[in-house]
Tab-separated table of C-alpha atoms in Angstrom:
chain	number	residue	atom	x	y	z
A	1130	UNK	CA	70.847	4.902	42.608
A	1131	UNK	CA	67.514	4.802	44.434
A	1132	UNK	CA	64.503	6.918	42.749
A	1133	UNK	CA	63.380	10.508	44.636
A	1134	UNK	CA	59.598	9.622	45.073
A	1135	UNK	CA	57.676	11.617	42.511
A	1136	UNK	CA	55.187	14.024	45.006
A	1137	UNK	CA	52.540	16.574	43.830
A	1138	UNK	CA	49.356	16.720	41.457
A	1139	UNK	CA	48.628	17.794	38.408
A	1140	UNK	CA	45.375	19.847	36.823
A	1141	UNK	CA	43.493	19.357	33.824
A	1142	UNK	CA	43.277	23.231	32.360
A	1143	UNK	CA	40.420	23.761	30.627
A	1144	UNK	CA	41.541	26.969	28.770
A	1145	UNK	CA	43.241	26.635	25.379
A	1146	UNK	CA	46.789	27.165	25.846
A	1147	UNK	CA	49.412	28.142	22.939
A	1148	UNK	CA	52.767	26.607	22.678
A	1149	UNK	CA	55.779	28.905	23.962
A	1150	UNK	CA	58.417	29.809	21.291
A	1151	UNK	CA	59.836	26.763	19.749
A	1152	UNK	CA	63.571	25.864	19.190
A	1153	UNK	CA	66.000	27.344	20.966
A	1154	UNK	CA	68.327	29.365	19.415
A	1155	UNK	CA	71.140	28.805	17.353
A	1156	UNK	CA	73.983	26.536	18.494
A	1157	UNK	CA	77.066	24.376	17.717
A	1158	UNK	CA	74.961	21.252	18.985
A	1159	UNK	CA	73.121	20.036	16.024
A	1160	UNK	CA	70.513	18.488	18.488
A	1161	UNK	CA	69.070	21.740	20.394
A	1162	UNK	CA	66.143	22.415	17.942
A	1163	UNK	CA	65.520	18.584	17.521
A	1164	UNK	CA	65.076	18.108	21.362
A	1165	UNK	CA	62.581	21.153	21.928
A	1166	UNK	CA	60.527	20.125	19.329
A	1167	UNK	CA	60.678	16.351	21.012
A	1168	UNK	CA	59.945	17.564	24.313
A	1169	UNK	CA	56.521	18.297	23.347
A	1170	UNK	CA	55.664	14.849	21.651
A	1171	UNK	CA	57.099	12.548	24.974
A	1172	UNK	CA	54.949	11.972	28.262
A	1173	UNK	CA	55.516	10.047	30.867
A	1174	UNK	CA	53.128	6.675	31.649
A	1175	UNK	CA	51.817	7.506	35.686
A	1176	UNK	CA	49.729	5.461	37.895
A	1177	UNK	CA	47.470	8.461	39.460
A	1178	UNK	CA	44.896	8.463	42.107
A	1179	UNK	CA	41.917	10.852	41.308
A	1180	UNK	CA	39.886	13.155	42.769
A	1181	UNK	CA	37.206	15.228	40.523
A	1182	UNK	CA	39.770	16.876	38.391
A	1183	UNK	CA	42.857	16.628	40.328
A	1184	UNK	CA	45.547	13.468	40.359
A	1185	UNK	CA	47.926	12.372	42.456
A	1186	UNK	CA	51.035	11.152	41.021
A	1187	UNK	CA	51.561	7.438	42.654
A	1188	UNK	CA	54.334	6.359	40.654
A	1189	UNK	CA	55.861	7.320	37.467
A	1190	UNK	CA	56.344	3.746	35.046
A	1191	UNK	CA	58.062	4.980	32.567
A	1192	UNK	CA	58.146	7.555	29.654
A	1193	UNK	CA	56.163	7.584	25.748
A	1194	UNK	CA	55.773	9.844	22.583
A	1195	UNK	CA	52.691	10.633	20.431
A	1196	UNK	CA	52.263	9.240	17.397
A	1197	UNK	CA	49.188	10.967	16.000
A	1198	UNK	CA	47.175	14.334	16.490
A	1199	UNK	CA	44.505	11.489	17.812
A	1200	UNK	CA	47.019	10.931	20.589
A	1201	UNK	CA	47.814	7.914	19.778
A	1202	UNK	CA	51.204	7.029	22.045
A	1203	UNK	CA	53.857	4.631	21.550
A	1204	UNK	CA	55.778	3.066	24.718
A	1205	UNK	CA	57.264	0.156	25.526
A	1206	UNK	CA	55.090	-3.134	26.301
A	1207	UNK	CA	56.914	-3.786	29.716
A	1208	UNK	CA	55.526	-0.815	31.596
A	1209	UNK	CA	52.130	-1.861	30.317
A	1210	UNK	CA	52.531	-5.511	31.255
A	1211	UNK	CA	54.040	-4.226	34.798
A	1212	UNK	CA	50.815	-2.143	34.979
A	1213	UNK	CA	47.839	-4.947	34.099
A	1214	UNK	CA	50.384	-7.367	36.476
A	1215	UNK	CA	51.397	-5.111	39.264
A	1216	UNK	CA	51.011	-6.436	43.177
A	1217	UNK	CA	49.434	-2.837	43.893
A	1218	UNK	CA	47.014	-2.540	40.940
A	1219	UNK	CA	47.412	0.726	38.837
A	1220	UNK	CA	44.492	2.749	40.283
A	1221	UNK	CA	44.073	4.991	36.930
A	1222	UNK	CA	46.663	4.709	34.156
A	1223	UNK	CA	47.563	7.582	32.532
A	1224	UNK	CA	49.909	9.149	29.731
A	1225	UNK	CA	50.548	13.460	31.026
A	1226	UNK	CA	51.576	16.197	29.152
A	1227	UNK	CA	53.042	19.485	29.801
A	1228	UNK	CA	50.086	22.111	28.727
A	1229	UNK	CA	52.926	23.910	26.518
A	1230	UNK	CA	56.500	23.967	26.858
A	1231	UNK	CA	57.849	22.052	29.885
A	1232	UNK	CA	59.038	24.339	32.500
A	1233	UNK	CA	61.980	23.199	34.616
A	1234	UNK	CA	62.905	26.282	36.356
A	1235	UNK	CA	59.471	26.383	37.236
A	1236	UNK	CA	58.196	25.377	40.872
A	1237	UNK	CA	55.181	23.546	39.838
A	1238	UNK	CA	54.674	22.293	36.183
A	1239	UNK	CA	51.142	23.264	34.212
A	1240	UNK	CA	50.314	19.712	33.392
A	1241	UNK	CA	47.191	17.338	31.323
A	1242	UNK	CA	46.480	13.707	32.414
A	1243	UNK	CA	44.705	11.414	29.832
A	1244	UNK	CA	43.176	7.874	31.415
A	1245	UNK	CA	43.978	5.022	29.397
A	1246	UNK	CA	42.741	1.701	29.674
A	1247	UNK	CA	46.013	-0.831	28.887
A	1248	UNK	CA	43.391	-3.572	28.193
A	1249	UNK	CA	42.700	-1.510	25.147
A	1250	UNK	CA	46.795	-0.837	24.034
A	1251	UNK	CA	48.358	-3.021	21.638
A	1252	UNK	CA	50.781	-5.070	23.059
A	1253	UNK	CA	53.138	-7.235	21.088
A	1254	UNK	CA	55.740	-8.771	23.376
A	1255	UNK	CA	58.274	-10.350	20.490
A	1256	UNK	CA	59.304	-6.226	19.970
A	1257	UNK	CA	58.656	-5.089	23.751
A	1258	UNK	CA	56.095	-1.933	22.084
A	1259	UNK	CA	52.922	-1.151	22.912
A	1260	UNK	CA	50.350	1.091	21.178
A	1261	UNK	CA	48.033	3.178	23.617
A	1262	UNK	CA	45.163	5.741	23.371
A	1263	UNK	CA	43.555	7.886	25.717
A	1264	UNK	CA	40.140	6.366	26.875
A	1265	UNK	CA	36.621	7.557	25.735
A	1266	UNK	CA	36.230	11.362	24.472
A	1267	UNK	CA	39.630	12.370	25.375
A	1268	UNK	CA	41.389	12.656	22.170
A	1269	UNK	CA	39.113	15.777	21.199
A	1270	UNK	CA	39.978	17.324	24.452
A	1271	UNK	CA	43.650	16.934	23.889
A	1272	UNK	CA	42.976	18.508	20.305
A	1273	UNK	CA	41.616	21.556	22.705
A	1274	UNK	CA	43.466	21.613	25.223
A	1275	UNK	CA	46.876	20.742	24.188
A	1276	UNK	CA	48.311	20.217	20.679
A	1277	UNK	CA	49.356	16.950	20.405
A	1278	UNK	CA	52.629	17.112	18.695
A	1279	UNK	CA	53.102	13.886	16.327
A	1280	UNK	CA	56.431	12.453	15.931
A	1281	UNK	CA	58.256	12.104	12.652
A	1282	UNK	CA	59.987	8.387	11.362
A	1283	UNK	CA	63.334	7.657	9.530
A	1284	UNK	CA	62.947	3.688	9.240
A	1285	UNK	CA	66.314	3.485	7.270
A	1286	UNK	CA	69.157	1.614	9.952
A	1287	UNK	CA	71.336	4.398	10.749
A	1288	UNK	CA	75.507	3.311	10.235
A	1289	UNK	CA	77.432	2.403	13.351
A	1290	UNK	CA	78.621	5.871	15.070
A	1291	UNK	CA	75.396	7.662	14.087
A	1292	UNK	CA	74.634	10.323	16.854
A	1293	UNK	CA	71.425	10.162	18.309
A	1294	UNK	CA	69.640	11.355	21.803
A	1295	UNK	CA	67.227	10.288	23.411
A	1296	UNK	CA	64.364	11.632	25.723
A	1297	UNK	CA	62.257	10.751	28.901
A	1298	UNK	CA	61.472	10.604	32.494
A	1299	UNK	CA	64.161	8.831	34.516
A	1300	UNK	CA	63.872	8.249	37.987
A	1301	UNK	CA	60.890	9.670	38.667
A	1302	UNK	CA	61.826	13.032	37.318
A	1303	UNK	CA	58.888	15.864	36.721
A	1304	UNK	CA	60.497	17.376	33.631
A	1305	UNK	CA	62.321	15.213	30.849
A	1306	UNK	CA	66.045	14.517	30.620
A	1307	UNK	CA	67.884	14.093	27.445
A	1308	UNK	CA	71.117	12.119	26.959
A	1309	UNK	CA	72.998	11.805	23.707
A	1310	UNK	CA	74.693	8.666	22.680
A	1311	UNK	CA	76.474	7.012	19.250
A	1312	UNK	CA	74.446	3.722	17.436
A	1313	UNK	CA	76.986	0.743	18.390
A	1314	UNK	CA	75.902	-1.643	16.485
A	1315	UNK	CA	72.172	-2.857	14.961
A	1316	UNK	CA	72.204	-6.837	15.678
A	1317	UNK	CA	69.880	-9.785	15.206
A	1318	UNK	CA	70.146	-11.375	18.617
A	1319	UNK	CA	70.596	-15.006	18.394
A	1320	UNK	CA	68.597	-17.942	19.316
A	1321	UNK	CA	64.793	-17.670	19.946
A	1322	UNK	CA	64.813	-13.946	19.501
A	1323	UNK	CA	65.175	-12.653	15.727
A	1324	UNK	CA	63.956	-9.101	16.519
A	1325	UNK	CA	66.584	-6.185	15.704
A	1326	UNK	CA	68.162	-3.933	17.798
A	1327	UNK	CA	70.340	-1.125	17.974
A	1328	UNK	CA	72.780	-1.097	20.698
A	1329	UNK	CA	73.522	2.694	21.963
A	1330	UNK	CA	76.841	3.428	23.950
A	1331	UNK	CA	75.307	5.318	26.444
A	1332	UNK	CA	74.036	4.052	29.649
A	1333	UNK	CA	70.158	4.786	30.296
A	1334	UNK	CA	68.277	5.251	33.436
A	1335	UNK	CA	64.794	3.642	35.245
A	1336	UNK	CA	62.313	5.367	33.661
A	1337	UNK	CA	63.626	6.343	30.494
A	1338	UNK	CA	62.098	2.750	28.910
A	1339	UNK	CA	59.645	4.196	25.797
A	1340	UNK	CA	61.610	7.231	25.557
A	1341	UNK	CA	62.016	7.764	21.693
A	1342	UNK	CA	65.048	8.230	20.038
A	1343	UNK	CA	66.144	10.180	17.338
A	1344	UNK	CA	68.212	11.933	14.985
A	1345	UNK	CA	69.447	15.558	14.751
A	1346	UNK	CA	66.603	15.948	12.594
A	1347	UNK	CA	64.076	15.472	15.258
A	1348	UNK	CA	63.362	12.096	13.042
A	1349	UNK	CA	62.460	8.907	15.508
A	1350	UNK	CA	64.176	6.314	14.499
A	1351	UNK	CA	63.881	3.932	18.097
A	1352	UNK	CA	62.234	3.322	21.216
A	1353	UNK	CA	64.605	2.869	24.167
A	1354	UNK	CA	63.639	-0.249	25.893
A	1355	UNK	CA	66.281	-1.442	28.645
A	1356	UNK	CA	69.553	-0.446	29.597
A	1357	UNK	CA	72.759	-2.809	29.866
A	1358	UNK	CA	73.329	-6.288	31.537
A	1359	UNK	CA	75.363	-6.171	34.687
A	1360	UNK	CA	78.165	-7.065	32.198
A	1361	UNK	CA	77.354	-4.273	29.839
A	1362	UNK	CA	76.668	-1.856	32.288
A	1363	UNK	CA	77.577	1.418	30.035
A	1364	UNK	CA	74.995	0.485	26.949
A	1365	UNK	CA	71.374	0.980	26.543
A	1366	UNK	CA	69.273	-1.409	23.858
A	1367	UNK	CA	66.617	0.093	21.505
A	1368	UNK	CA	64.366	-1.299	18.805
A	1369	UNK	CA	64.680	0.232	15.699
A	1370	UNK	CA	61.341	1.718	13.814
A	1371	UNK	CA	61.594	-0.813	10.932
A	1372	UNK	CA	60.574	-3.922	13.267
A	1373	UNK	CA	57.368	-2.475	14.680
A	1374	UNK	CA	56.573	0.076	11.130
A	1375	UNK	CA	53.199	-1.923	10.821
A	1376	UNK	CA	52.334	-0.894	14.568
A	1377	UNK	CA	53.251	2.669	13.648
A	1378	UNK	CA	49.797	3.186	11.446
A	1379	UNK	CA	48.978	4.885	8.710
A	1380	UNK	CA	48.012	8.005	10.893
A	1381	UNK	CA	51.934	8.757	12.212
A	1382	UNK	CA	53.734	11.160	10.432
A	1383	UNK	CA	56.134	9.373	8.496
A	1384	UNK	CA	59.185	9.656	6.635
């Protein structure tokens, strides 16, 4: 399936805005509060061209979740690799963030962009996670402007048939999509790579790499990093919390 090209530009806001109502009312899916209150901790990882205080969406690279009120971000270590090695060089990296709630029946989404340098993320390529910040004074102007919303961390491995979801940015999508899926199994691959993962039943999507994923709780207890081999085509793979906890930092909100 080829990718819609992403169009439009985003504004930073420089009122204070207050977050809409949060969960959604009552339902049989045990999930509906735990995805609202997800949707505002995940942003998606742009390459933007600026212009004073407007940006230009060039290409969406994948999707990431706040870690800390700091705005601190976790996403995977691919997109920021793709973006120090890409043949068209990133013009401004950023993580953005709806102002409040996202808005998908909305024509045009109230939206914050936050420059980050990926020289300055954390990159460890044996668990495919990287740890980003926004650059310079920005954090305080988050604080301001929009209320970073910390994930939470289960770091016990959840039994096979576990139901999770998970949440991001596929192809180039403005708002984030969430799909639900079952843990498969949790494996130590063989040979030269001893990292865990958990294996997810449901197929994921370009774009949804970095998405977190979590438990009915809202709890994280992954980060989706790839989807299936040509041979697996209907399975997505995720590392598990426990084999990047020291990269989580004291300043997450743990379990």
């Amino acid at each position: 399936m080829k990718a819609a090209a992403l169009v439009g530009c985003v504004r930073i806001l420089v009122s204070t805005s207050t977050a809409q109502n949060g969960p959604a009312a009552a339902t049989s899916n045990p999930f509906i509060a735990a995805i609202a209150t997800i949707k505002r901790s995940v942003g998606s990882i742009d390459c933007l061209a600026v212009s004073g205080t407007d940006a230009k969406v060039l290409k969406r690279m994948g999707s990431a979740f706040l870690t800390s009120e700091e705005a601190d971000f976790l996403t995977a270590a691919h997109i920021v690799i793709a973006m120090q090695n890409h043949a068209n060089p990133c013009l401004t990296p950023a993580i953005t963030l709806a102002v409040s709630d996202w808005r998908p029946d909305a024509p045009t989404e109230q939206m914050l962009w936050f420059p980050f340098k990926t020289a300055d993320c954390r990159v460890d390529r044996s668990t495919d996670v990287a740890k980003c910040r926004p650059s310079g004074n920005l954090p305080a102007r988050i604080r301001n402007s929009h209320k970073a919303v910390p994930v939470q961390f289960a770091y016990n491995n959840q039994p096979d048939g576990a139901q999770v979801a998970f949440t991001g940015f596929p192809l180039e999508e403005r708002d984030p999509m969430t799909f639900g899926a079952h843990v498969a199994a949790y494996k130590i691959p063989s040979g030269n790579q001893q990292t865990p993962e958990l294996v997810l039943d449901h197929a994921s999507l370009p774009g949804f790499s970095g998405s977190p994923v979590f438990l009915a709780d809202g709890k994280v207890i992954a980060i989706l990093l790839r989807d299936g081999t040509p041979e697996a085509p209907g399975i997505s793979i995720a590392r598990p919390v426990s084999a990047f906890r020291e990269m989580v930092g004291e300043s997450a909100q743990n379990e």
